[in-house]
mmCIF file of C-alpha atoms in Angstrom:
data_model
loop_
_atom_site.group_PDB
_atom_site.id
_atom_site.type_symbol
_atom_site.label_atom_id
_atom_site.label_comp_id
_atom_site.label_asym_id
_atom_site.label_seq_id
_atom_site.Cartn_x
_atom_site.Cartn_y
_atom_site.Cartn_z
ATOM 1 C CA MET A 1 -65.964 59.896 205.791
ATOM 2 C CA SER A 2 -62.368 60.776 205.723
ATOM 3 C CA SER A 3 -59.697 59.517 203.263
ATOM 4 C CA ALA A 4 -56.288 57.908 203.602
ATOM 5 C CA LEU A 5 -53.246 57.232 201.319
ATOM 6 C CA GLN A 6 -52.873 53.403 200.373
ATOM 7 C CA GLN A 7 -49.589 52.469 198.684
ATOM 8 C CA VAL A 8 -50.373 51.247 195.252
ATOM 9 C CA PHE A 9 -46.841 50.700 193.946
ATOM 10 C CA ALA A 10 -43.938 49.594 196.020
ATOM 11 C CA HIS A 11 -40.335 48.219 195.539
ATOM 12 C CA PRO A 12 -40.684 44.330 195.181
ATOM 13 C CA VAL A 13 -39.397 42.296 198.157
ATOM 14 C CA SER A 14 -37.178 40.100 195.985
ATOM 15 C CA LEU A 15 -35.246 42.940 194.769
ATOM 16 C CA LYS A 16 -32.743 44.463 197.171
ATOM 17 C CA ASP A 17 -32.917 48.042 197.973
ATOM 18 C CA VAL A 18 -29.670 49.084 196.574
ATOM 19 C CA GLN A 19 -28.231 51.442 193.941
ATOM 20 C CA THR A 20 -27.486 49.620 190.591
ATOM 21 C CA HIS A 21 -24.496 50.169 188.517
ATOM 22 C CA PHE A 22 -26.662 50.550 185.371
ATOM 23 C CA CYS A 23 -26.319 53.777 183.159
ATOM 24 C CA PRO A 24 -29.149 56.270 183.207
ATOM 25 C CA GLY A 25 -31.904 55.141 181.141
ATOM 26 C CA CYS A 26 -30.782 51.409 180.819
ATOM 27 C CA GLN A 27 -33.848 49.194 181.110
ATOM 28 C CA HIS A 28 -32.024 46.351 182.879
ATOM 29 C CA GLY A 29 -33.421 47.863 186.152
ATOM 30 C CA THR A 30 -37.027 47.730 184.801
ATOM 31 C CA ILE A 31 -36.509 44.012 183.846
ATOM 32 C CA HIS A 32 -34.988 43.215 187.027
ATOM 33 C CA ARG A 33 -38.122 44.856 188.790
ATOM 34 C CA LEU A 34 -40.628 42.580 186.547
ATOM 35 C CA VAL A 35 -38.813 39.361 187.488
ATOM 36 C CA ALA A 36 -38.652 40.260 190.993
ATOM 37 C CA GLU A 37 -42.427 41.139 191.056
ATOM 38 C CA ALA A 38 -43.130 37.729 189.525
ATOM 39 C CA MET A 39 -41.021 35.999 192.243
ATOM 40 C CA ASP A 40 -43.047 37.827 194.850
ATOM 41 C CA GLN A 41 -46.259 36.974 193.288
ATOM 42 C CA PHE A 42 -45.698 33.179 192.948
ATOM 43 C CA GLY A 43 -43.985 33.154 196.557
ATOM 44 C CA VAL A 44 -40.734 31.470 195.056
ATOM 45 C CA GLN A 45 -38.045 33.870 196.425
ATOM 46 C CA ASP A 46 -36.664 31.487 198.985
ATOM 47 C CA ARG A 47 -36.537 28.487 196.480
ATOM 48 C CA THR A 48 -35.331 30.455 193.603
ATOM 49 C CA ILE A 49 -31.704 29.973 192.162
ATOM 50 C CA GLY A 50 -30.622 32.436 189.554
ATOM 51 C CA VAL A 51 -27.843 31.904 187.073
ATOM 52 C CA ALA A 52 -25.999 35.039 186.075
ATOM 53 C CA SER A 53 -24.289 35.347 182.746
ATOM 54 C CA VAL A 54 -21.434 37.674 181.687
ATOM 55 C CA GLY A 55 -22.078 41.199 180.714
ATOM 56 C CA CYS A 56 -23.873 44.050 182.415
ATOM 57 C CA SER A 57 -26.437 41.553 183.693
ATOM 58 C CA VAL A 58 -23.703 39.868 185.755
ATOM 59 C CA PHE A 59 -24.368 41.776 188.814
ATOM 60 C CA LEU A 60 -27.788 40.483 189.296
ATOM 61 C CA TYR A 61 -26.386 38.524 192.266
ATOM 62 C CA GLY A 62 -26.048 41.856 193.895
ATOM 63 C CA TYR A 63 -29.515 43.114 193.047
ATOM 64 C CA PHE A 64 -31.915 40.083 193.572
ATOM 65 C CA ASP A 65 -32.405 38.905 197.044
ATOM 66 C CA ILE A 66 -31.824 35.174 196.083
ATOM 67 C CA ASP A 67 -29.173 32.559 195.632
ATOM 68 C CA VAL A 68 -27.074 33.028 192.397
ATOM 69 C CA VAL A 69 -24.673 30.798 190.392
ATOM 70 C CA GLU A 70 -22.411 32.694 188.226
ATOM 71 C CA ALA A 71 -21.713 30.860 184.810
ATOM 72 C CA PRO A 72 -18.786 31.241 182.395
ATOM 73 C CA HIS A 73 -19.535 33.419 179.358
ATOM 74 C CA GLY A 74 -22.410 32.066 177.502
ATOM 75 C CA ARG A 75 -22.724 29.027 179.643
ATOM 76 C CA ALA A 76 -25.654 29.987 181.868
ATOM 77 C CA PRO A 77 -28.219 27.453 180.368
ATOM 78 C CA ALA A 78 -25.558 24.725 180.905
ATOM 79 C CA VAL A 79 -25.127 25.637 184.348
ATOM 80 C CA ALA A 80 -28.835 26.069 184.970
ATOM 81 C CA THR A 81 -29.426 22.509 183.461
ATOM 82 C CA GLY A 82 -27.225 21.129 186.242
ATOM 83 C CA VAL A 83 -28.826 23.186 189.016
ATOM 84 C CA LYS A 84 -32.523 22.152 187.817
ATOM 85 C CA ARG A 85 -31.544 18.572 187.380
ATOM 86 C CA ALA A 86 -29.939 18.447 190.856
ATOM 87 C CA CYS A 87 -32.649 20.430 192.478
ATOM 88 C CA PRO A 88 -35.924 19.815 190.599
ATOM 89 C CA ASP A 89 -37.967 21.433 193.258
ATOM 90 C CA LYS A 90 -36.053 24.855 192.876
ATOM 91 C CA PHE A 91 -37.198 27.703 190.572
ATOM 92 C CA VAL A 92 -34.184 28.223 188.229
ATOM 93 C CA PHE A 93 -33.796 30.954 185.861
ATOM 94 C CA THR A 94 -30.902 32.582 183.826
ATOM 95 C CA TYR A 95 -30.757 36.260 182.781
ATOM 96 C CA GLN A 96 -28.574 36.804 179.821
ATOM 97 C CA GLY A 97 -27.670 39.579 177.479
ATOM 98 C CA ASP A 98 -27.527 39.296 173.717
ATOM 99 C CA GLY A 99 -23.769 39.052 173.405
ATOM 100 C CA ASP A 100 -23.855 36.212 175.982
ATOM 101 C CA LEU A 101 -26.931 34.335 174.887
ATOM 102 C CA ALA A 102 -27.000 34.802 171.103
ATOM 103 C CA ALA A 103 -23.170 34.920 170.240
ATOM 104 C CA ILE A 104 -20.914 32.852 172.666
ATOM 105 C CA GLY A 105 -23.617 30.890 174.157
ATOM 106 C CA THR A 106 -25.690 29.983 170.921
ATOM 107 C CA SER A 107 -24.835 26.412 171.480
ATOM 108 C CA GLU A 108 -25.895 26.212 175.069
ATOM 109 C CA ILE A 109 -29.144 27.865 174.685
ATOM 110 C CA ILE A 110 -30.164 25.937 171.727
ATOM 111 C CA HIS A 111 -29.496 22.603 173.288
ATOM 112 C CA ALA A 112 -30.805 23.473 176.664
ATOM 113 C CA ALA A 113 -34.096 24.662 174.888
ATOM 114 C CA ASN A 114 -34.048 21.535 172.698
ATOM 115 C CA ARG A 115 -33.720 19.393 175.620
ATOM 116 C CA GLY A 116 -36.711 20.969 177.194
ATOM 117 C CA GLU A 117 -35.015 21.643 180.404
ATOM 118 C CA GLY A 118 -37.331 22.923 182.993
ATOM 119 C CA MET A 119 -35.761 26.424 183.299
ATOM 120 C CA THR A 120 -36.774 29.942 182.555
ATOM 121 C CA VAL A 121 -34.440 32.256 180.418
ATOM 122 C CA PHE A 122 -34.775 35.946 180.392
ATOM 123 C CA PHE A 123 -32.996 37.357 177.401
ATOM 124 C CA VAL A 124 -32.110 40.991 177.297
ATOM 125 C CA ASN A 125 -31.647 42.148 173.896
ATOM 126 C CA ASN A 126 -30.215 45.622 173.418
ATOM 127 C CA THR A 127 -28.421 45.066 169.945
ATOM 128 C CA THR A 128 -24.859 45.463 171.261
ATOM 129 C CA TYR A 129 -22.259 44.374 173.823
ATOM 130 C CA GLY A 130 -22.946 46.777 176.654
ATOM 131 C CA MET A 131 -20.271 46.035 179.270
ATOM 132 C CA THR A 132 -17.298 45.853 176.952
ATOM 133 C CA GLY A 133 -17.691 48.967 174.988
ATOM 134 C CA GLY A 134 -20.661 48.565 172.456
ATOM 135 C CA GLN A 135 -19.218 46.001 169.911
ATOM 136 C CA MET A 136 -21.168 44.568 167.093
ATOM 137 C CA ALA A 137 -23.469 41.549 168.519
ATOM 138 C CA PRO A 138 -25.491 39.006 166.520
ATOM 139 C CA THR A 139 -28.437 41.128 167.305
ATOM 140 C CA THR A 140 -27.102 44.415 166.057
ATOM 141 C CA LEU A 141 -29.434 45.846 163.422
ATOM 142 C CA PRO A 142 -28.432 46.255 159.490
ATOM 143 C CA SER A 143 -26.440 49.657 159.244
ATOM 144 C CA GLN A 144 -26.264 49.983 162.938
ATOM 145 C CA LYS A 145 -22.888 51.665 164.035
ATOM 146 C CA THR A 146 -21.066 50.170 166.700
ATOM 147 C CA SER A 147 -17.367 50.205 167.921
ATOM 148 C CA THR A 148 -16.632 47.248 165.604
ATOM 149 C CA SER A 149 -18.849 48.038 162.737
ATOM 150 C CA PRO A 150 -18.006 51.937 162.410
ATOM 151 C CA TYR A 151 -19.643 52.120 158.925
ATOM 152 C CA GLY A 152 -22.650 50.333 159.985
ATOM 153 C CA ARG A 153 -23.406 46.731 160.082
ATOM 154 C CA ASN A 154 -22.957 45.397 156.511
ATOM 155 C CA VAL A 155 -25.201 42.397 156.113
ATOM 156 C CA ALA A 156 -23.203 41.134 153.184
ATOM 157 C CA ASN A 157 -20.149 40.567 155.477
ATOM 158 C CA ASP A 158 -21.813 40.164 158.877
ATOM 159 C CA GLY A 159 -24.974 38.541 158.229
ATOM 160 C CA TYR A 160 -28.469 39.412 159.686
ATOM 161 C CA PRO A 161 -29.492 39.881 163.262
ATOM 162 C CA ILE A 162 -30.770 36.807 164.939
ATOM 163 C CA ARG A 163 -34.458 36.571 165.975
ATOM 164 C CA MET A 164 -33.999 34.319 169.058
ATOM 165 C CA ALA A 165 -37.482 34.127 170.302
ATOM 166 C CA GLU A 166 -38.811 32.980 166.896
ATOM 167 C CA LEU A 167 -35.778 30.566 166.400
ATOM 168 C CA LEU A 168 -36.244 28.909 169.871
ATOM 169 C CA ALA A 169 -40.039 28.591 169.310
ATOM 170 C CA GLN A 170 -39.423 26.020 166.506
ATOM 171 C CA LEU A 171 -37.840 23.539 168.997
ATOM 172 C CA GLU A 172 -39.965 20.962 170.515
ATOM 173 C CA GLY A 173 -38.731 21.187 173.874
ATOM 174 C CA VAL A 174 -39.716 24.918 174.304
ATOM 175 C CA ALA A 175 -43.187 25.336 176.099
ATOM 176 C CA TYR A 176 -43.235 28.929 175.913
ATOM 177 C CA SER A 177 -41.422 31.707 173.911
ATOM 178 C CA ALA A 178 -42.316 35.360 173.576
ATOM 179 C CA ARG A 179 -40.747 38.873 172.952
ATOM 180 C CA VAL A 180 -41.718 42.011 174.831
ATOM 181 C CA ALA A 181 -40.318 45.643 175.153
ATOM 182 C CA VAL A 182 -40.326 47.999 178.257
ATOM 183 C CA ASN A 183 -40.195 51.251 176.270
ATOM 184 C CA THR A 184 -43.791 52.449 177.242
ATOM 185 C CA PRO A 185 -45.946 51.975 180.450
ATOM 186 C CA LYS A 186 -48.264 49.804 178.313
ATOM 187 C CA ASN A 187 -45.391 47.498 177.006
ATOM 188 C CA VAL A 188 -44.072 47.246 180.661
ATOM 189 C CA VAL A 189 -47.377 45.921 181.834
ATOM 190 C CA GLN A 190 -47.528 43.368 179.055
ATOM 191 C CA ALA A 191 -43.881 42.409 179.735
ATOM 192 C CA GLY A 192 -44.907 41.860 183.395
ATOM 193 C CA ARG A 193 -47.840 39.620 182.369
ATOM 194 C CA VAL A 194 -45.415 37.644 179.856
ATOM 195 C CA VAL A 195 -42.789 37.220 182.629
ATOM 196 C CA LYS A 196 -45.450 35.846 184.978
ATOM 197 C CA GLN A 197 -46.434 33.418 182.283
ATOM 198 C CA ALA A 198 -42.960 32.205 181.914
ATOM 199 C CA PHE A 199 -42.883 31.594 185.627
ATOM 200 C CA GLU A 200 -46.117 29.622 185.353
ATOM 201 C CA THR A 201 -44.611 27.474 182.673
ATOM 202 C CA GLN A 202 -41.775 26.382 184.807
ATOM 203 C CA ILE A 203 -43.967 26.042 188.087
ATOM 204 C CA GLN A 204 -46.294 23.824 186.255
ATOM 205 C CA GLY A 205 -43.373 21.784 184.881
ATOM 206 C CA ARG A 206 -44.358 22.220 181.295
ATOM 207 C CA GLY A 207 -40.851 22.672 179.920
ATOM 208 C CA PHE A 208 -38.448 25.387 178.896
ATOM 209 C CA SER A 209 -39.688 28.934 178.917
ATOM 210 C CA PHE A 210 -38.001 31.989 177.198
ATOM 211 C CA VAL A 211 -38.832 35.666 177.338
ATOM 212 C CA GLU A 212 -36.903 38.144 175.126
ATOM 213 C CA VAL A 213 -36.987 41.699 176.120
ATOM 214 C CA LEU A 214 -36.042 44.607 174.017
ATOM 215 C CA SER A 215 -33.924 47.122 175.921
ATOM 216 C CA ALA A 216 -32.283 50.402 175.402
ATOM 217 C CA CYS A 217 -28.599 50.848 175.816
ATOM 218 C CA PRO A 218 -28.125 54.823 175.680
ATOM 219 C CA THR A 219 -24.484 54.726 176.470
ATOM 220 C CA ASN A 220 -23.266 52.488 173.684
ATOM 221 C CA TRP A 221 -25.811 53.724 171.220
ATOM 222 C CA GLY A 222 -24.459 57.206 171.759
ATOM 223 C CA MET A 223 -27.920 58.497 172.609
ATOM 224 C CA ASP A 224 -29.472 60.352 175.596
ATOM 225 C CA PRO A 225 -31.957 58.212 177.398
ATOM 226 C CA LEU A 226 -35.161 59.388 175.822
ATOM 227 C CA THR A 227 -33.632 59.168 172.343
ATOM 228 C CA ALA A 228 -32.702 55.731 172.974
ATOM 229 C CA ASN A 229 -36.041 54.869 174.382
ATOM 230 C CA ALA A 230 -37.607 56.152 171.202
ATOM 231 C CA ARG A 231 -35.259 53.997 169.066
ATOM 232 C CA VAL A 232 -36.609 50.881 170.612
ATOM 233 C CA ALA A 233 -40.010 51.658 168.973
ATOM 234 C CA GLU A 234 -38.711 53.104 165.891
ATOM 235 C CA GLU A 235 -36.013 50.640 164.806
ATOM 236 C CA MET A 236 -36.023 47.666 167.038
ATOM 237 C CA ILE A 237 -39.804 46.593 167.129
ATOM 238 C CA PRO A 238 -40.170 46.631 163.366
ATOM 239 C CA TYR A 239 -37.337 44.173 163.095
ATOM 240 C CA PHE A 240 -37.981 42.202 166.345
ATOM 241 C CA PRO A 241 -41.871 42.054 166.505
ATOM 242 C CA LEU A 242 -43.618 41.896 169.920
ATOM 243 C CA ALA A 243 -45.460 38.705 170.179
ATOM 244 C CA THR A 244 -45.974 35.292 171.999
ATOM 245 C CA PHE A 245 -44.421 32.691 169.428
ATOM 246 C CA LYS A 246 -45.332 29.585 171.351
ATOM 247 C CA ASP A 247 -47.357 28.849 174.445
ATOM 248 C CA THR A 248 -48.140 25.164 175.131
ATOM 249 C CA SER A 249 -50.714 26.220 177.698
ATOM 250 C CA ALA A 250 -52.944 27.818 175.061
ATOM 251 C CA ALA A 251 -52.985 24.578 172.963
ATOM 252 C CA MET B 1 -49.106 63.721 202.116
ATOM 253 C CA PRO B 2 -47.706 63.168 198.614
ATOM 254 C CA LYS B 3 -48.861 60.458 196.114
ATOM 255 C CA VAL B 4 -45.718 60.304 194.236
ATOM 256 C CA VAL B 5 -42.535 59.867 196.239
ATOM 257 C CA ILE B 6 -39.466 60.015 194.247
ATOM 258 C CA ASP B 7 -36.305 58.858 195.886
ATOM 259 C CA GLU B 8 -33.837 61.655 194.984
ATOM 260 C CA LEU B 9 -30.807 59.740 195.801
ATOM 261 C CA ARG B 10 -31.838 56.830 193.624
ATOM 262 C CA CYS B 11 -32.858 58.654 190.664
ATOM 263 C CA LYS B 12 -30.283 58.930 187.742
ATOM 264 C CA GLY B 13 -32.158 61.671 185.784
ATOM 265 C CA CYS B 14 -32.793 59.460 182.741
ATOM 266 C CA GLY B 15 -36.285 61.386 182.394
ATOM 267 C CA LEU B 16 -38.373 58.440 181.266
ATOM 268 C CA CYS B 17 -40.918 59.108 183.920
ATOM 269 C CA THR B 18 -41.534 62.637 182.293
ATOM 270 C CA THR B 19 -42.647 61.069 179.079
ATOM 271 C CA ALA B 20 -44.605 58.422 180.896
ATOM 272 C CA CYS B 21 -46.886 60.697 182.949
ATOM 273 C CA PRO B 22 -50.165 61.208 181.018
ATOM 274 C CA HIS B 23 -50.580 64.567 182.686
ATOM 275 C CA GLY B 24 -47.021 65.705 182.262
ATOM 276 C CA LEU B 25 -46.604 66.507 186.015
ATOM 277 C CA ILE B 26 -42.974 65.393 186.385
ATOM 278 C CA ARG B 27 -40.149 67.467 185.412
ATOM 279 C CA MET B 28 -36.350 67.337 186.079
ATOM 280 C CA SER B 29 -34.905 69.392 188.833
ATOM 281 C CA ASP B 30 -32.188 72.019 188.103
ATOM 282 C CA LYS B 31 -30.305 70.977 191.234
ATOM 283 C CA LEU B 32 -27.814 68.139 191.163
ATOM 284 C CA ASN B 33 -28.412 65.215 193.475
ATOM 285 C CA ARG B 34 -25.458 63.660 195.523
ATOM 286 C CA GLN B 35 -24.558 61.329 192.513
ATOM 287 C CA GLY B 36 -24.214 64.255 190.021
ATOM 288 C CA PHE B 37 -27.544 63.749 188.393
ATOM 289 C CA LEU B 38 -30.444 66.147 187.873
ATOM 290 C CA PRO B 39 -33.318 64.103 189.693
ATOM 291 C CA ALA B 40 -36.905 64.012 188.579
ATOM 292 C CA VAL B 41 -39.332 66.150 190.787
ATOM 293 C CA ILE B 42 -42.969 66.810 191.226
ATOM 294 C CA SER B 43 -44.297 70.194 192.746
ATOM 295 C CA ASP B 44 -46.817 70.162 195.779
ATOM 296 C CA GLU B 45 -49.565 71.622 193.345
ATOM 297 C CA ASP B 46 -48.944 68.860 190.668
ATOM 298 C CA GLN B 47 -49.216 66.239 193.564
ATOM 299 C CA GLU B 48 -52.722 67.336 193.813
ATOM 300 C CA LYS B 49 -53.413 66.753 190.263
ATOM 301 C CA CYS B 50 -51.788 63.256 190.176
ATOM 302 C CA VAL B 51 -54.351 60.349 189.640
ATOM 303 C CA SER B 52 -51.897 57.702 191.141
ATOM 304 C CA CYS B 53 -51.891 55.740 187.843
ATOM 305 C CA ALA B 54 -48.294 54.742 188.656
ATOM 306 C CA MET B 55 -47.181 55.012 184.948
ATOM 307 C CA CYS B 56 -44.018 56.813 186.074
ATOM 308 C CA ALA B 57 -43.195 54.117 188.576
ATOM 309 C CA ARG B 58 -43.629 51.413 186.061
ATOM 310 C CA ILE B 59 -41.290 52.840 183.606
ATOM 311 C CA CYS B 60 -38.520 53.939 186.086
ATOM 312 C CA PRO B 61 -35.534 51.752 185.497
ATOM 313 C CA ASP B 62 -34.177 52.412 189.016
ATOM 314 C CA VAL B 63 -37.373 51.615 190.963
ATOM 315 C CA ALA B 64 -37.005 55.162 192.538
ATOM 316 C CA ILE B 65 -40.740 55.996 192.617
ATOM 317 C CA THR B 66 -43.287 54.882 195.157
ATOM 318 C CA ILE B 67 -46.977 55.739 194.573
ATOM 319 C CA PHE B 68 -49.932 56.137 197.053
ATOM 320 C CA LYS B 69 -53.448 56.499 196.183
ATOM 321 C CA LYS B 70 -56.111 58.401 198.235
ATOM 322 C CA VAL B 71 -58.991 55.981 199.420
ATOM 323 C CA ASN B 72 -61.995 56.779 201.216
ATOM 324 C CA ILE B 73 -62.479 55.242 204.687
ATOM 325 C CA ALA B 74 -65.659 55.228 206.553
#
């Protein structure tokens, strides 16, 4: 008997083999990989239309090997509504950051979810505006210092961080809503399962699916990648608990 | 043949893989890559100790790691 080497972990086919612009330790790349792996698994790459938001996530059209529409800031769910209604046989997803989805796009996401549009939304929550220089976002944690809250977020003035996954789970049109993190290998595996559940929700035509992913932003948090990754477990997960808040397939 | 293949040019030196490896086999190089980062490396002896669990590859934000597993063939 002899032995051979078998490849057990490879680059997903739906993800282009290119260098990303993301900073070292930024977990957008991990989340891109999980979405691309789900596309590969369900075999929907050739009928997927992505809708890109504004922010660091905007360059997904250069990284996913699919067709992409670029939406104005915050309006990805509105554009995706049009795409899905015009082409109901396509797999349609948006991929948005917290500044895009939870601030300027709050109206669009809530109404698209409430209408139960058959799309999937991937929401990357890193508690800050990444691309524009680390300003305070609606998801910025209490006391967190950002370039527009230099003394820390004061909840008396600025309000509290929004828990989007819980908020959307209240809406009748939402079929699936969950929050995951990608800070440890275990959480990455769990996140991969949840992303696939969200894909399944759309493929079965059950309604709107939403996945919030907690992500590190070392550059704007002013931390090295390992400290930033540790902050996800220490500060973010206690405020943004990891759970599946709604799953109509389980009912 | 190595079990862990790290694409040195793709690696941005974040070091997340060093914390993910349950056996602590990956370390950071002291030589800069072409992009100016210190990439992750694994020595030939440590390749032998690797169990191909792919934890490092799963956490890598830049999908710079490919994993091979030794299988017996008749």
